[in-house]
Tab-separated table of C-alpha atoms and ligand atoms in Angstrom:
chain	number	residue	atom	x	y	z
A	1	MET	CA	25.550	-17.402	33.613
A	2	GLU	CA	26.286	-21.084	34.028
A	3	THR	CA	25.258	-23.206	31.024
A	4	LYS	CA	23.916	-26.708	31.669
A	5	ILE	CA	24.295	-29.341	28.966
A	6	GLY	CA	22.453	-32.667	29.032
A	7	LYS	CA	19.965	-34.986	27.321
A	8	GLU	CA	16.271	-35.874	27.810
A	9	GLU	CA	16.692	-35.661	31.598
A	10	LEU	CA	16.758	-31.856	31.191
A	11	LEU	CA	13.630	-31.705	29.016
A	12	ASP	CA	11.223	-30.673	31.806
A	13	GLU	CA	13.603	-27.973	32.958
A	14	ALA	CA	13.974	-26.797	29.353
A	15	CYS	CA	10.181	-26.493	28.983
A	16	SER	CA	10.001	-24.429	32.202
A	17	ILE	CA	12.762	-22.119	30.966
A	18	ILE	CA	10.901	-21.478	27.695
A	19	LYS	CA	7.613	-20.842	29.536
A	20	GLN	CA	9.370	-18.372	31.845
A	21	GLY	CA	10.810	-16.400	28.932
A	22	GLY	CA	14.295	-17.921	28.863
A	23	LEU	CA	16.447	-19.410	26.084
A	24	VAL	CA	17.160	-23.058	25.292
A	25	VAL	CA	19.490	-24.608	22.715
A	26	PHE	CA	17.697	-27.626	21.234
A	27	PRO	CA	18.410	-30.258	18.575
A	28	THR	CA	16.531	-30.435	15.286
A	29	GLU	CA	17.115	-32.689	12.289
A	30	THR	CA	18.698	-29.759	10.362
A	31	VAL	CA	21.008	-27.920	12.808
A	32	TYR	CA	20.769	-26.982	16.513
A	33	GLY	CA	18.384	-24.102	17.261
A	34	LEU	CA	18.442	-21.293	19.850
A	35	GLY	CA	14.812	-21.056	20.962
A	36	ALA	CA	12.454	-18.803	22.888
A	37	ASP	CA	8.662	-18.610	23.295
A	38	ALA	CA	7.535	-17.175	19.941
A	39	PHE	CA	4.785	-15.096	21.595
A	40	ASN	CA	7.100	-13.492	24.166
A	41	GLU	CA	8.656	-10.367	22.669
A	42	GLU	CA	11.232	-9.871	25.435
A	43	ALA	CA	12.341	-13.509	25.268
A	44	VAL	CA	12.738	-13.380	21.483
A	45	ARG	CA	14.713	-10.143	21.781
A	46	SER	CA	17.222	-11.939	23.987
A	47	ILE	CA	17.968	-14.438	21.157
A	48	PHE	CA	19.383	-11.587	19.067
A	49	ILE	CA	21.535	-10.435	21.990
A	50	ALA	CA	22.815	-13.926	22.862
A	51	LYS	CA	24.008	-14.679	19.325
A	52	GLU	CA	24.839	-11.099	18.317
A	53	ARG	CA	22.453	-11.418	15.402
A	54	PRO	CA	21.555	-8.353	13.300
A	55	GLN	CA	18.033	-7.116	14.245
A	56	ASP	CA	16.843	-7.294	10.629
A	57	ASN	CA	17.412	-11.038	10.181
A	58	PRO	CA	14.115	-12.851	10.960
A	59	LEU	CA	13.647	-16.079	12.952
A	60	ILE	CA	11.647	-19.214	12.136
A	61	VAL	CA	8.653	-20.286	14.253
A	62	HIS	CA	8.828	-23.999	15.113
A	63	LEU	CA	5.553	-25.877	15.657
A	64	ALA	CA	4.608	-29.423	16.674
A	65	ARG	CA	0.953	-29.485	15.576
A	66	LEU	CA	-0.564	-28.520	12.238
A	67	GLU	CA	-3.536	-26.732	13.831
A	68	ASP	CA	-1.185	-24.231	15.488
A	69	VAL	CA	-0.294	-22.749	12.112
A	70	GLU	CA	-3.473	-20.692	12.323
A	71	LYS	CA	-2.275	-19.078	15.553
A	72	ILE	CA	0.755	-17.609	13.859
A	73	ALA	CA	-0.288	-17.156	10.206
A	74	VAL	CA	-3.324	-15.881	8.264
A	75	ASP	CA	-4.623	-16.568	4.718
A	76	VAL	CA	-2.781	-19.905	4.606
A	77	PRO	CA	-2.931	-21.085	0.953
A	78	PRO	CA	-3.763	-24.668	-0.192
A	79	LEU	CA	-0.183	-25.174	-1.388
A	80	PHE	CA	0.968	-24.930	2.242
A	81	TYR	CA	-1.163	-27.947	3.136
A	82	ALA	CA	0.125	-29.895	0.114
A	83	LEU	CA	3.705	-29.172	1.185
A	84	TYR	CA	2.874	-30.089	4.788
A	85	GLU	CA	1.414	-33.450	3.675
A	86	LYS	CA	4.520	-34.305	1.711
A	87	TYR	CA	7.406	-32.938	3.782
A	88	CYS	CA	6.334	-32.218	7.361
A	89	PRO	CA	7.489	-32.823	9.944
A	90	GLY	CA	10.804	-32.267	8.183
A	91	PRO	CA	13.425	-29.814	6.923
A	92	LEU	CA	11.091	-27.324	5.221
A	93	THR	CA	10.268	-23.738	6.248
A	94	VAL	CA	7.255	-22.081	4.631
A	95	ILE	CA	6.870	-18.289	4.580
A	96	LEU	CA	3.255	-17.231	5.223
A	97	LYS	CA	1.421	-14.007	6.090
A	98	LYS	CA	1.911	-13.362	9.801
A	99	SER	CA	-0.910	-13.138	12.313
A	100	LYS	CA	-1.125	-10.371	14.917
A	101	ASN	CA	-0.127	-12.819	17.666
A	102	ILE	CA	3.450	-12.972	16.442
A	103	PRO	CA	5.548	-10.014	17.603
A	104	TYR	CA	7.489	-8.126	14.907
A	105	VAL	CA	10.766	-8.928	16.636
A	106	VAL	CA	10.314	-12.538	15.379
A	107	THR	CA	9.857	-11.477	11.756
A	108	ALA	CA	12.328	-8.568	11.879
A	109	GLY	CA	9.508	-6.147	11.120
A	110	ARG	CA	8.048	-8.092	8.181
A	111	GLU	CA	4.394	-8.929	7.560
A	112	THR	CA	5.442	-12.522	6.813
A	113	VAL	CA	6.522	-15.352	9.095
A	114	GLY	CA	8.581	-18.509	8.550
A	115	VAL	CA	6.955	-21.712	9.872
A	116	ARG	CA	8.610	-25.078	10.342
A	117	PHE	CA	7.648	-28.442	11.841
A	118	PRO	CA	10.865	-30.114	12.991
A	119	SER	CA	10.862	-33.926	13.075
A	120	HIS	CA	13.458	-34.376	15.837
A	121	PRO	CA	11.658	-35.970	18.813
A	122	ILE	CA	13.347	-33.696	21.378
A	123	ALA	CA	12.409	-30.571	19.415
A	124	ARG	CA	8.812	-31.794	19.205
A	125	ALA	CA	8.691	-32.648	22.920
A	126	LEU	CA	10.105	-29.232	23.833
A	127	ILE	CA	7.494	-27.413	21.729
A	128	GLU	CA	4.641	-29.616	22.997
A	129	GLY	CA	5.734	-29.058	26.592
A	130	SER	CA	6.044	-25.284	26.295
A	131	SER	CA	4.988	-23.174	23.300
A	132	PRO	CA	5.624	-22.515	19.622
A	133	ILE	CA	9.325	-21.644	19.571
A	134	ALA	CA	11.043	-18.908	17.571
A	135	ALA	CA	14.589	-19.873	16.708
A	136	PRO	CA	17.561	-19.261	14.446
A	137	SER	CA	20.556	-21.608	14.369
A	138	ALA	CA	22.380	-21.893	17.719
A	139	ASN	CA	25.689	-20.342	16.651
A	140	LEU	CA	27.192	-16.896	17.094
A	141	ALA	CA	26.258	-14.689	14.130
A	142	LYS	CA	28.488	-15.353	11.074
A	143	HIS	CA	29.961	-18.532	12.531
A	144	VAL	CA	29.347	-22.082	11.274
A	145	SER	CA	25.961	-23.632	12.197
A	146	PRO	CA	26.134	-26.353	14.878
A	147	THR	CA	25.292	-29.981	14.087
A	148	LEU	CA	26.512	-31.271	17.470
A	149	ALA	CA	25.424	-29.999	20.909
A	150	ILE	CA	29.046	-29.328	21.815
A	151	HIS	CA	29.436	-26.905	18.878
A	152	ALA	CA	26.432	-24.864	20.055
A	153	TYR	CA	27.762	-25.039	23.620
A	154	GLU	CA	31.174	-23.721	22.580
A	155	ASP	CA	29.626	-20.692	20.825
A	156	LEU	CA	26.951	-19.877	23.420
A	157	LYS	CA	28.248	-21.007	26.829
A	158	GLY	CA	27.699	-18.304	29.455
A	159	ARG	CA	24.982	-16.764	27.244
A	160	VAL	CA	22.192	-19.362	27.625
A	161	PRO	CA	21.094	-21.427	30.661
A	162	LEU	CA	20.601	-24.791	28.944
A	163	VAL	CA	21.718	-26.894	25.969
A	164	LEU	CA	19.705	-30.021	25.129
A	165	ASP	CA	21.892	-32.658	23.515
A	166	GLY	CA	19.995	-34.745	20.938
A	167	GLY	CA	22.991	-36.231	19.149
A	168	GLU	CA	24.243	-35.362	15.680
A	169	CYS	CA	21.834	-33.647	13.279
A	170	GLN	CA	20.868	-36.057	10.519
A	171	VAL	CA	20.207	-33.473	7.758
A	172	GLY	CA	23.075	-31.173	8.716
A	173	ILE	CA	22.203	-28.000	6.759
A	174	GLU	CA	19.444	-25.467	7.444
A	175	SER	CA	15.890	-26.036	6.173
A	176	THR	CA	14.789	-25.342	2.629
A	177	ILE	CA	12.784	-22.079	2.720
A	178	ILE	CA	9.861	-21.568	0.322
A	179	ASP	CA	7.921	-18.282	0.281
A	180	LEU	CA	4.204	-18.621	-0.510
A	181	THR	CA	3.324	-14.952	0.010
A	182	GLY	CA	4.195	-13.726	-3.498
A	183	LYS	CA	2.685	-14.359	-6.946
A	184	THR	CA	4.892	-17.374	-7.579
A	185	PRO	CA	6.124	-19.790	-4.893
A	186	THR	CA	9.783	-18.915	-4.436
A	187	VAL	CA	12.682	-20.753	-2.849
A	188	LEU	CA	14.641	-18.354	-0.628
A	189	ARG	CA	17.145	-20.899	0.640
A	190	PRO	CA	17.888	-24.360	-0.780
A	191	GLY	CA	18.175	-27.336	1.575
A	192	ALA	CA	17.795	-31.101	1.745
A	193	ILE	CA	14.407	-30.802	0.045
A	194	THR	CA	15.584	-29.876	-3.421
A	195	LEU	CA	14.433	-27.369	-6.045
A	196	GLU	CA	13.700	-30.334	-8.335
A	197	GLU	CA	11.322	-31.888	-5.776
A	198	LEU	CA	9.573	-28.602	-5.045
A	199	LYS	CA	9.139	-27.862	-8.745
A	200	GLU	CA	7.281	-31.124	-9.088
A	201	ILE	CA	4.853	-30.506	-6.251
A	202	CYS	CA	4.229	-26.870	-7.231
A	203	GLY	CA	3.437	-28.161	-10.730
A	204	ALA	CA	1.074	-30.814	-9.362
A	205	GLU	CA	-0.728	-28.084	-7.413
A	206	ASN	CA	-1.538	-26.225	-10.645
A	207	TYR	CA	1.222	-23.679	-10.328
A	208	LYS	CA	2.269	-24.771	-13.845
A	209	GLY	CA	5.550	-25.954	-12.399
A	210	GLU	CA	6.563	-22.371	-11.879
A	211	LEU	CA	8.989	-21.970	-8.998
A	212	GLY	CA	11.015	-18.847	-8.391
A	213	VAL	CA	14.483	-19.014	-6.884
A	214	ALA	CA	15.649	-15.936	-4.990
A	215	LEU	CA	18.835	-16.639	-3.193
A	216	ALA	CA	19.918	-13.040	-2.705
A	217	PRO	CA	18.492	-12.567	0.839
A	218	GLY	CA	20.817	-15.180	2.308
A	219	MET	CA	23.790	-13.471	0.698
A	220	LYS	CA	23.235	-10.270	2.677
A	221	TYR	CA	25.249	-11.421	5.664
A	222	LYS	CA	28.618	-13.045	5.997
A	223	HIS	CA	27.594	-16.518	6.987
A	224	TYR	CA	28.746	-19.988	7.880
A	225	SER	CA	32.338	-18.812	8.208
A	226	PRO	CA	35.063	-20.848	9.835
A	227	LYS	CA	37.576	-18.932	11.977
A	228	CYS	CA	40.456	-19.441	9.543
A	229	LYS	CA	41.168	-18.934	5.837
A	230	CYS	CA	38.770	-20.889	3.629
A	231	VAL	CA	38.785	-21.245	-0.175
A	232	MET	CA	36.888	-23.297	-2.750
A	233	LYS	CA	38.607	-25.068	-5.678
A	234	ASP	CA	37.743	-27.519	-8.447
A	235	ALA	CA	38.687	-31.141	-7.786
A	236	THR	CA	41.616	-30.862	-10.224
A	237	GLU	CA	43.081	-27.815	-8.405
A	238	LEU	CA	42.963	-29.184	-4.860
A	239	GLY	CA	46.447	-30.737	-4.821
A	240	ASN	CA	48.048	-27.594	-6.189
A	241	GLU	CA	46.284	-25.278	-3.726
A	242	TYR	CA	47.325	-27.586	-0.894
A	243	ALA	CA	50.978	-27.526	-1.964
A	244	GLU	CA	50.937	-23.725	-2.305
A	245	ALA	CA	49.403	-23.338	1.169
A	246	LEU	CA	52.091	-25.588	2.662
A	247	LYS	CA	54.786	-23.504	0.939
A	248	LYS	CA	53.356	-20.344	2.538
A	249	GLY	CA	53.655	-21.952	5.972
A	250	PHE	CA	49.991	-22.876	6.475
A	251	ASN	CA	48.654	-26.112	7.906
A	252	PRO	CA	46.047	-26.941	5.223
A	253	VAL	CA	43.249	-29.480	5.002
A	254	ILE	CA	40.999	-30.490	2.110
A	255	ILE	CA	37.256	-31.039	2.556
A	256	ALA	CA	36.023	-33.124	-0.377
A	257	THR	CA	33.795	-35.960	-1.516
A	258	GLU	CA	34.952	-39.494	-0.735
A	259	LYS	CA	35.602	-40.175	-4.423
A	260	THR	CA	37.938	-37.195	-4.737
A	261	ILE	CA	39.731	-37.987	-1.472
A	262	LYS	CA	40.572	-41.490	-2.715
A	263	ARG	CA	42.335	-39.886	-5.688
A	264	LEU	CA	44.245	-37.355	-3.556
A	265	GLY	CA	46.390	-39.980	-1.835
A	266	ASP	CA	47.770	-39.017	1.577
A	267	LEU	CA	47.068	-35.284	1.677
A	268	ARG	CA	45.278	-34.332	4.919
A	269	SER	CA	41.574	-34.398	4.195
A	270	LEU	CA	38.071	-34.669	5.675
A	271	SER	CA	35.389	-36.579	3.792
A	272	LEU	CA	31.952	-35.371	2.726
A	273	GLY	CA	30.865	-38.933	1.974
A	274	GLU	CA	29.371	-40.402	-1.155
A	275	SER	CA	26.115	-38.545	-1.866
A	276	GLY	CA	24.523	-35.100	-1.716
A	277	LEU	CA	22.716	-36.078	1.502
A	278	ASP	CA	26.041	-37.208	3.018
A	279	ALA	CA	27.663	-33.918	1.995
A	280	ALA	CA	24.840	-31.973	3.717
A	281	LYS	CA	25.100	-34.080	6.858
A	282	PHE	CA	28.868	-33.703	7.158
A	283	PHE	CA	29.527	-30.200	5.762
A	284	TYR	CA	29.352	-28.105	8.983
A	285	LEU	CA	30.824	-30.939	11.049
A	286	ARG	CA	33.896	-30.960	8.802
A	287	LEU	CA	34.238	-27.152	8.937
A	288	HIS	CA	34.200	-27.315	12.747
A	289	GLN	CA	36.803	-30.098	12.781
A	290	ALA	CA	38.920	-28.260	10.238
A	291	GLU	CA	39.006	-24.939	12.102
A	292	GLU	CA	40.005	-26.750	15.304
A	293	GLU	CA	42.986	-28.574	13.833
A	294	TYR	CA	44.087	-26.626	10.763
A	295	ASP	CA	44.417	-23.015	9.608
A	296	TYR	CA	43.702	-23.222	5.875
A	297	ILE	CA	40.580	-24.955	4.558
A	298	ILE	CA	40.252	-25.987	0.912
A	299	ILE	CA	36.711	-27.047	-0.068
A	300	GLU	CA	36.072	-29.030	-3.229
A	301	ARG	CA	33.657	-27.373	-5.685
A	302	MET	CA	30.728	-29.788	-6.072
A	303	PRO	CA	28.100	-30.160	-8.813
A	304	GLU	CA	25.242	-27.643	-8.566
A	305	THR	CA	22.371	-30.134	-8.731
A	306	GLY	CA	20.137	-31.822	-6.142
A	307	VAL	CA	21.299	-31.574	-2.536
A	308	TYR	CA	24.866	-30.746	-3.668
A	309	TYR	CA	23.438	-27.440	-4.923
A	310	SER	CA	22.284	-26.640	-1.362
A	311	VAL	CA	25.643	-27.610	0.114
A	312	MET	CA	27.376	-25.408	-2.477
A	313	ASN	CA	25.121	-22.513	-1.410
A	314	ARG	CA	26.661	-22.796	2.107
A	315	ALA	CA	30.169	-23.543	0.835
A	316	LYS	CA	30.241	-20.359	-1.286
A	317	LYS	CA	29.394	-18.275	1.779
A	318	SER	CA	31.972	-20.093	3.909
A	319	ALA	CA	34.658	-19.438	1.335
A	320	ALA	CA	33.597	-15.843	0.537
A	321	ASP	CA	36.119	-13.140	1.467
B	401	AMP	P1	18.618	-19.399	10.560
B	401	AMP	O1	17.758	-20.544	11.007
B	401	AMP	O2	19.718	-19.048	11.533
B	401	AMP	O3	19.127	-19.604	9.188
B	401	AMP	O4	17.677	-18.126	10.499
B	401	AMP	C1	16.413	-18.147	9.954
B	401	AMP	C2	16.403	-17.720	8.506
B	401	AMP	O5	15.076	-17.879	8.021
B	401	AMP	C3	16.717	-16.261	8.255
B	401	AMP	O6	18.078	-16.019	8.084
B	401	AMP	C4	15.944	-15.962	6.973
B	401	AMP	O7	16.739	-16.283	5.855
B	401	AMP	C5	14.790	-16.939	7.007
B	401	AMP	N1	13.482	-16.313	7.305
B	401	AMP	C6	12.789	-16.375	8.468
B	401	AMP	N2	11.644	-15.694	8.396
B	401	AMP	C7	11.598	-15.142	7.173
B	401	AMP	C8	10.656	-14.304	6.484
B	401	AMP	N3	9.539	-13.868	7.063
B	401	AMP	N4	10.934	-13.949	5.214
B	401	AMP	C9	12.074	-14.380	4.628
B	401	AMP	N5	12.995	-15.169	5.211
B	401	AMP	C10	12.770	-15.558	6.461
B	402	MG	MG1	21.814	-19.258	11.079
């Protein structure tokens, strides 16, 4: 299969492909997505084949209009609407009870469904011009999520007909996932919307500030892995690890915050910028650059608060053996 890559000029064609049961790679503010019509079982099945994704890993349904939530979910609680008000469209996925309209292939057999309202204008136009879209990230299973169209293209060329290029993703890590189907609202995956922020809004909504954090599900699969060796070290150990790697004949690179890089002098390095939001935006981009040019990646261990906590969640999986 030939894979087309282009910008808005391919939008109409992309909408037709979705409506006919095909796959489209599209930009969102978090990472690029690999989408199909969420109501078309066969189309959704082909997402799993294209990215070699395990059948038991569910997808997220992407919507453009609030009223469509009732087509895909039932018993939607008030807290959903409070979260929608505050964060949507934006990098938040909410787990709700699924409606019968959504095929089980989307939810990997679960009675719950993940719902997200992306803010990227091309994502919104694609959904508005076709259908609610089920999508995971547009990378091969286990590989690093794409934040540039070219990264999705490199993983999926020959497997999908069309890649929509919407520029670099501004958030850069996957959405924060909050599950509202249990007793206590629970964060399943941290993202640019932080635990601290969610705690506040859950408290304001009379949940007594209670917010569960269950990060185990994301740990089930090897994830976000570059193609070469990748380790994580404290800022003070980076220079030593680098020297050791050189001695063993590797071509190492350090991925670290701007502040740390300034202290490292002229070791080869790639910057994660000056804030947690910068680190999120650049994290996958730097992993892609690093695996292209080097063969030994050393990631700086960052503080586990705010958005850095969410970046560390990805970094630990990238550096896991
Ligand atoms: P990806 O966008 O590639 O990270 O894939 C979507 C992710 O959303 C999955 O890996 C799950 O972690 C999460 N997800 C989607 N639907 C559900 C659900 N019903 N329950 C729990 N997690 C979900
Ligand atoms: Mg993914």
